[in-house]
Short mmCIF file of C-alpha atoms and ligand atoms in Angstrom, two decimals:
data_model
loop_
_atom_site.label_atom_id
_atom_site.label_comp_id
_atom_site.label_asym_id
_atom_site.label_seq_id
_atom_site.Cartn_x
_atom_site.Cartn_y
_atom_site.Cartn_z
CA MET A 1 25.23 -3.68 -64.20
CA LYS A 2 26.84 -6.10 -66.53
CA SER A 3 27.51 -4.83 -69.99
CA ASN A 4 27.94 -8.03 -71.85
CA SER A 5 24.21 -9.83 -70.61
CA ILE A 6 21.90 -9.88 -73.19
CA LEU A 7 18.68 -9.80 -70.49
CA GLU A 8 19.45 -8.07 -67.23
CA PHE A 9 17.27 -7.13 -64.37
CA TYR A 10 18.53 -5.00 -62.05
CA ASP A 11 16.77 -4.10 -58.87
CA VAL A 12 13.77 -4.33 -59.80
CA SER A 13 9.94 -4.20 -58.27
CA PHE A 14 7.03 -4.47 -59.44
CA THR A 15 2.92 -4.81 -58.08
CA TYR A 16 0.31 -5.01 -60.21
CA PRO A 17 -1.91 -2.00 -59.98
CA GLY A 18 -4.06 -1.80 -57.36
CA ASP A 19 -2.81 -5.01 -55.70
CA LYS A 20 -0.88 -4.31 -51.87
CA GLN A 21 1.35 -7.20 -52.55
CA ALA A 22 4.38 -7.06 -54.56
CA VAL A 23 5.55 -9.71 -56.82
CA ILE A 24 8.82 -8.68 -57.26
CA GLN A 25 10.84 -7.08 -55.20
CA ASN A 26 14.42 -5.73 -55.11
CA LEU A 27 15.11 -8.53 -58.57
CA SER A 28 18.43 -8.43 -59.91
CA PHE A 29 19.42 -11.56 -62.46
CA ALA A 30 21.04 -11.68 -65.87
CA ALA A 31 21.31 -13.93 -68.65
CA GLU A 32 24.66 -13.93 -71.06
CA GLN A 33 24.30 -14.44 -75.01
CA GLY A 34 23.67 -17.79 -76.03
CA GLU A 35 22.42 -19.30 -72.29
CA PHE A 36 19.89 -21.50 -72.25
CA ILE A 37 17.57 -20.58 -68.71
CA SER A 38 14.49 -22.20 -66.92
CA ILE A 39 12.78 -20.69 -64.55
CA ILE A 40 10.85 -22.92 -62.19
CA GLY A 41 8.33 -21.96 -59.54
CA PRO A 42 5.23 -22.80 -57.91
CA SER A 43 1.68 -21.53 -59.42
CA GLY A 44 1.48 -17.51 -58.74
CA CYS A 45 4.78 -16.85 -57.86
CA GLY A 46 5.25 -14.70 -60.58
CA LYS A 47 6.98 -15.89 -63.72
CA SER A 48 4.75 -14.68 -66.06
CA THR A 49 5.10 -11.57 -64.50
CA LEU A 50 8.64 -11.36 -65.18
CA PHE A 51 8.06 -12.30 -69.37
CA ARG A 52 5.26 -9.35 -69.29
CA LEU A 53 7.52 -6.93 -67.42
CA LEU A 54 10.82 -8.20 -70.23
CA THR A 55 8.14 -7.53 -73.48
CA GLY A 56 6.98 -3.85 -71.53
CA LEU A 57 3.21 -5.32 -71.18
CA GLU A 58 3.82 -4.21 -67.73
CA GLU A 59 6.19 -1.49 -66.28
CA THR A 60 8.40 -1.54 -63.77
CA ILE A 61 8.03 0.80 -60.73
CA GLU A 62 11.84 0.28 -59.40
CA GLY A 63 14.54 -0.75 -61.26
CA GLU A 64 15.69 -1.44 -64.92
CA ILE A 65 15.29 -4.05 -67.11
CA THR A 66 17.38 -4.39 -70.51
CA LEU A 67 17.60 -6.66 -73.33
CA ASP A 68 20.74 -6.66 -75.41
CA GLY A 69 21.75 -3.27 -73.55
CA ALA A 70 19.01 -1.25 -74.55
CA PRO A 71 15.78 -0.69 -71.88
CA ALA A 72 13.59 -3.62 -72.42
CA VAL A 73 10.60 -1.31 -73.15
CA LYS A 74 12.56 0.17 -75.96
CA ASN A 75 14.03 -2.75 -77.32
CA ARG A 76 10.89 -5.12 -77.85
CA GLY A 77 12.09 -6.65 -81.43
CA ALA A 78 14.96 -8.01 -79.36
CA ALA A 79 12.87 -10.88 -77.67
CA GLY A 80 10.22 -13.36 -79.26
CA TYR A 81 7.78 -14.39 -76.68
CA MET A 82 5.74 -16.95 -76.18
CA PRO A 83 2.75 -16.33 -73.63
CA GLN A 84 1.23 -18.82 -71.84
CA GLN A 85 -2.02 -18.48 -73.63
CA ASP A 86 -1.85 -19.39 -77.49
CA LEU A 87 -3.42 -15.72 -78.19
CA LEU A 88 -4.07 -17.21 -82.14
CA LEU A 89 -5.93 -15.22 -84.38
CA PRO A 90 -9.32 -17.56 -84.85
CA TRP A 91 -10.11 -15.93 -87.89
CA ARG A 92 -6.64 -16.26 -89.02
CA THR A 93 -5.86 -20.14 -90.52
CA ILE A 94 -3.15 -21.83 -88.54
CA ALA A 95 -0.55 -20.82 -91.65
CA GLU A 96 -1.74 -17.53 -91.30
CA ASN A 97 -1.42 -17.06 -88.01
CA ALA A 98 1.86 -19.11 -87.78
CA ALA A 99 3.25 -16.23 -90.54
CA ILE A 100 2.14 -13.39 -88.56
CA SER A 101 5.53 -12.63 -87.03
CA LEU A 102 7.08 -12.61 -90.21
CA GLU A 103 4.29 -10.64 -92.01
CA CYS A 104 5.10 -7.90 -89.03
CA GLN A 105 8.58 -7.98 -90.26
CA GLY A 106 7.70 -6.75 -93.82
CA MET A 107 7.79 -10.06 -95.33
CA LYS A 108 5.77 -10.57 -98.02
CA LYS A 109 2.07 -13.15 -97.87
CA ARG A 110 3.59 -15.80 -99.79
CA ASP A 111 7.02 -15.67 -99.20
CA ALA A 112 6.05 -15.60 -95.25
CA TYR A 113 3.84 -18.60 -95.96
CA GLU A 114 6.32 -20.68 -98.08
CA LYS A 115 8.73 -19.90 -94.96
CA VAL A 116 6.04 -21.12 -92.52
CA SER A 117 5.37 -24.05 -94.72
CA GLU A 118 9.24 -25.43 -93.94
CA PHE A 119 8.62 -26.33 -90.56
CA LEU A 120 5.05 -28.03 -90.51
CA GLU A 121 6.56 -30.97 -90.54
CA ILE A 122 8.59 -30.72 -87.72
CA PHE A 123 5.67 -28.83 -85.49
CA GLY A 124 3.51 -31.59 -86.31
CA LEU A 125 0.99 -29.50 -88.29
CA LYS A 126 1.08 -30.52 -91.86
CA GLY A 127 -1.94 -31.02 -93.28
CA TYR A 128 -3.64 -28.84 -90.97
CA GLU A 129 -2.67 -25.36 -92.61
CA LYS A 130 -5.66 -24.67 -93.99
CA LYS A 131 -7.59 -24.84 -90.36
CA TYR A 132 -8.35 -23.01 -88.18
CA PRO A 133 -7.20 -22.63 -84.37
CA LYS A 134 -11.16 -24.00 -83.67
CA ASP A 135 -10.58 -26.78 -84.98
CA LEU A 136 -7.33 -28.17 -83.03
CA SER A 137 -6.55 -29.68 -79.96
CA GLY A 138 -4.46 -27.29 -77.15
CA GLY A 139 -1.51 -28.89 -77.93
CA MET A 140 -1.71 -27.99 -81.43
CA ARG A 141 -2.36 -24.79 -80.85
CA GLN A 142 0.65 -24.45 -78.48
CA ARG A 143 2.71 -25.67 -80.98
CA VAL A 144 1.03 -23.24 -83.81
CA SER A 145 2.07 -20.37 -80.90
CA PHE A 146 5.62 -21.65 -80.60
CA LEU A 147 6.51 -21.53 -84.66
CA ARG A 148 5.19 -18.06 -84.48
CA THR A 149 7.54 -16.93 -81.76
CA PHE A 150 10.55 -19.26 -83.50
CA LEU A 151 9.80 -17.33 -86.41
CA THR A 152 10.35 -14.02 -85.60
CA GLY A 153 13.65 -14.63 -85.66
CA ALA A 154 14.95 -13.02 -82.36
CA ASP A 155 17.84 -13.40 -80.65
CA VAL A 156 15.96 -13.88 -77.13
CA LEU A 157 13.06 -16.63 -76.63
CA LEU A 158 10.85 -16.28 -73.91
CA LEU A 159 9.18 -19.06 -73.92
CA ASP A 160 6.78 -19.60 -71.33
CA GLU A 161 5.27 -23.37 -70.73
CA PRO A 162 5.34 -23.85 -74.09
CA PHE A 163 4.76 -27.53 -73.76
CA SER A 164 3.12 -28.11 -71.12
CA ALA A 165 -0.11 -29.33 -73.02
CA LEU A 166 1.76 -31.48 -74.55
CA ASP A 167 1.39 -35.27 -74.61
CA ALA A 168 4.00 -37.23 -73.06
CA ILE A 169 5.58 -38.32 -76.71
CA THR A 170 5.33 -35.41 -78.51
CA LYS A 171 6.54 -33.37 -75.54
CA LEU A 172 9.88 -35.34 -76.10
CA ARG A 173 10.29 -34.73 -79.41
CA MET A 174 9.64 -31.05 -79.10
CA GLN A 175 12.28 -30.98 -76.44
CA GLU A 176 14.59 -32.69 -78.39
CA TRP A 177 14.18 -30.99 -82.07
CA LEU A 178 13.85 -27.28 -79.74
CA TYR A 179 17.60 -28.34 -78.07
CA LYS A 180 18.93 -29.36 -81.14
CA GLN A 181 17.80 -25.73 -82.73
CA TRP A 182 19.09 -23.87 -79.39
CA SER A 183 22.99 -26.05 -79.79
CA LYS A 184 23.30 -24.74 -83.72
CA TRP A 185 22.16 -20.97 -82.85
CA ASN A 186 23.53 -18.54 -80.83
CA LYS A 187 20.41 -17.42 -79.03
CA THR A 188 19.45 -16.60 -75.90
CA ILE A 189 16.29 -18.79 -74.55
CA VAL A 190 14.52 -18.73 -71.47
CA PHE A 191 11.92 -21.36 -70.84
CA ILE A 192 9.61 -20.81 -68.00
CA THR A 193 8.03 -24.70 -67.24
CA HIS A 194 6.48 -26.40 -63.99
CA ASP A 195 8.29 -30.15 -65.56
CA VAL A 196 12.12 -30.42 -63.30
CA GLU A 197 13.07 -32.97 -65.75
CA GLU A 198 12.53 -30.49 -68.90
CA ALA A 199 14.47 -27.93 -67.11
CA LEU A 200 17.20 -30.27 -66.51
CA PHE A 201 17.60 -32.02 -69.89
CA LEU A 202 17.61 -28.14 -71.59
CA SER A 203 19.11 -25.69 -69.74
CA SER A 204 22.43 -24.89 -69.29
CA ARG A 205 20.87 -22.82 -65.80
CA ILE A 206 17.82 -23.39 -63.68
CA LEU A 207 16.61 -20.17 -62.03
CA VAL A 208 14.44 -21.27 -58.82
CA ILE A 209 11.83 -18.86 -57.22
CA THR A 210 11.44 -19.57 -53.51
CA GLU A 211 9.54 -16.71 -52.48
CA LYS A 212 6.72 -14.39 -52.58
CA PRO A 213 7.74 -10.96 -53.87
CA ILE A 214 10.79 -12.65 -56.14
CA GLN A 215 14.00 -11.29 -54.26
CA LYS A 216 16.29 -13.80 -55.24
CA LEU A 217 16.53 -16.40 -57.69
CA ARG A 218 18.08 -19.82 -56.72
CA GLU A 219 20.78 -20.85 -59.00
CA PHE A 220 21.46 -24.43 -60.24
CA THR A 221 24.27 -24.91 -63.03
CA VAL A 222 22.90 -28.20 -64.79
CA PRO A 223 26.47 -30.45 -64.63
CA LEU A 224 25.85 -31.66 -68.28
CA PRO A 225 28.00 -30.51 -71.58
CA LYS A 226 26.21 -28.78 -74.53
CA GLU A 227 26.25 -31.79 -76.28
CA ARG A 228 23.85 -34.59 -74.16
CA THR A 229 21.07 -36.92 -74.56
CA ARG A 230 18.31 -38.08 -72.36
CA ASN A 231 20.11 -40.68 -70.95
CA ASP A 232 22.03 -38.67 -69.25
CA LEU A 233 19.00 -37.81 -66.94
CA SER A 234 20.12 -40.93 -64.98
CA LYS A 235 23.48 -40.05 -64.09
CA MET A 236 23.62 -39.68 -60.06
CA GLU A 237 24.42 -36.11 -60.23
CA LEU A 238 21.29 -35.38 -62.35
CA VAL A 239 18.94 -37.76 -60.27
CA GLN A 240 20.19 -36.07 -56.54
CA MET A 241 19.85 -32.57 -58.77
CA LYS A 242 16.24 -33.35 -59.95
CA GLN A 243 15.64 -34.55 -56.33
CA SER A 244 16.59 -31.10 -54.68
CA LEU A 245 14.54 -29.28 -56.82
CA ILE A 246 11.62 -31.32 -56.42
CA GLU A 247 12.24 -31.00 -52.66
CA LEU A 248 12.79 -27.49 -53.07
CA LEU A 249 9.52 -27.00 -54.73
CA LYS A 250 7.28 -29.17 -52.39
CA GLU A 251 8.18 -27.07 -49.56
CA LYS A 252 7.35 -23.88 -51.16
CA VAL A 253 3.48 -24.56 -52.45
CA MET A 254 2.29 -20.66 -52.04
CA VAL A 255 -1.79 -19.90 -52.43
N1 LIG B 301 -2.64 -8.75 -64.95
C1 LIG B 301 -2.57 -9.18 -63.81
N2 LIG B 301 -3.31 -8.37 -62.93
C2 LIG B 301 -3.18 -8.38 -61.81
N3 LIG B 301 -2.73 -9.37 -60.66
C3 LIG B 301 -2.16 -10.31 -61.62
C4 LIG B 301 -2.23 -10.12 -63.09
N4 LIG B 301 -1.50 -11.06 -63.59
C5 LIG B 301 -1.09 -11.86 -62.55
N5 LIG B 301 -1.42 -11.20 -61.50
C6 LIG B 301 -1.20 -11.80 -60.30
O1 LIG B 301 0.63 -11.61 -60.12
C7 LIG B 301 0.97 -13.10 -59.62
C8 LIG B 301 1.84 -13.65 -60.52
O2 LIG B 301 1.23 -14.12 -61.51
P1 LIG B 301 2.14 -14.58 -62.82
O3 LIG B 301 0.97 -15.00 -63.80
O4 LIG B 301 3.16 -14.30 -63.04
O5 LIG B 301 2.15 -16.20 -61.71
P2 LIG B 301 3.09 -17.82 -62.80
O6 LIG B 301 3.95 -17.54 -61.71
O7 LIG B 301 2.94 -17.59 -64.10
O8 LIG B 301 1.74 -18.58 -62.46
P3 LIG B 301 1.33 -20.42 -63.12
O9 LIG B 301 2.96 -21.11 -62.67
O10 LIG B 301 0.29 -20.36 -62.73
O11 LIG B 301 1.64 -19.35 -65.02
C9 LIG B 301 -0.08 -13.88 -58.92
O12 LIG B 301 -0.80 -13.65 -57.82
C10 LIG B 301 -1.28 -13.45 -59.92
O13 LIG B 301 -2.70 -13.55 -59.06
MG1 LIG B 302 2.38 -18.26 -65.84
#
């Protein structure tokens, strides 16, 4: 195993209980501290399962998964996880939902709300803090869930399609905000998306799933510096990479 990786899968195999076909078979890959990695692949190929294993919601059958050098199951606090379903608590207001991660870390309620309120504007939730999840649109609920994950302060953020329900403009705004935050932190982000352009704009590396069970990830290094703008996506190399990624995904539609 590589010792300097913040996150590592080593020869991991996994099958859901009762299933015949494995989702993951002898898979190894790693992320280094400070990387922004996107994972793309067809629906049902096992992307969310990778996160469920990393967060200990499922246990590996074989192999080892580490977070910051320790077995992932024993080091859950190292990763902030934003699941694909928002899992907001219906009886808590928006501010209370966003504050959960801070309260879990022992922060007093009042301090936690103060911290949450600093971020309401950028997350497009100002004015909604006293409302309940049922009063919000899908995209807004997604932003509450993202804020909650962001506020964990964890060194590794696992974001499962965080912007999939957002309208085009809000999505661009959130992407730019996230990229700016990531450039300032030394955090590691693993980001699942179906949006190839989003992956190219945000990532240093893109890992593509092309097979089931997942044995290897095809790797693409995005040929852009850390300082980048959305206009860079029109560069020839980027347009070509986008085309190759789309072709690869088109070939691999799975049922
Ligand atoms: N809790 C579960 N129990 C049994 N099988 C499951 C469970 N969760 C997922 N699966 C199966 O595992 C496979 C991978 O599912 P997963 O949710 O990881 O896919 P995904 O790549 O995240 O898909 P999507 O892009 O649609 O979110 C699918 O065949 C799915 O039916
Ligand atoms: Mg998924």
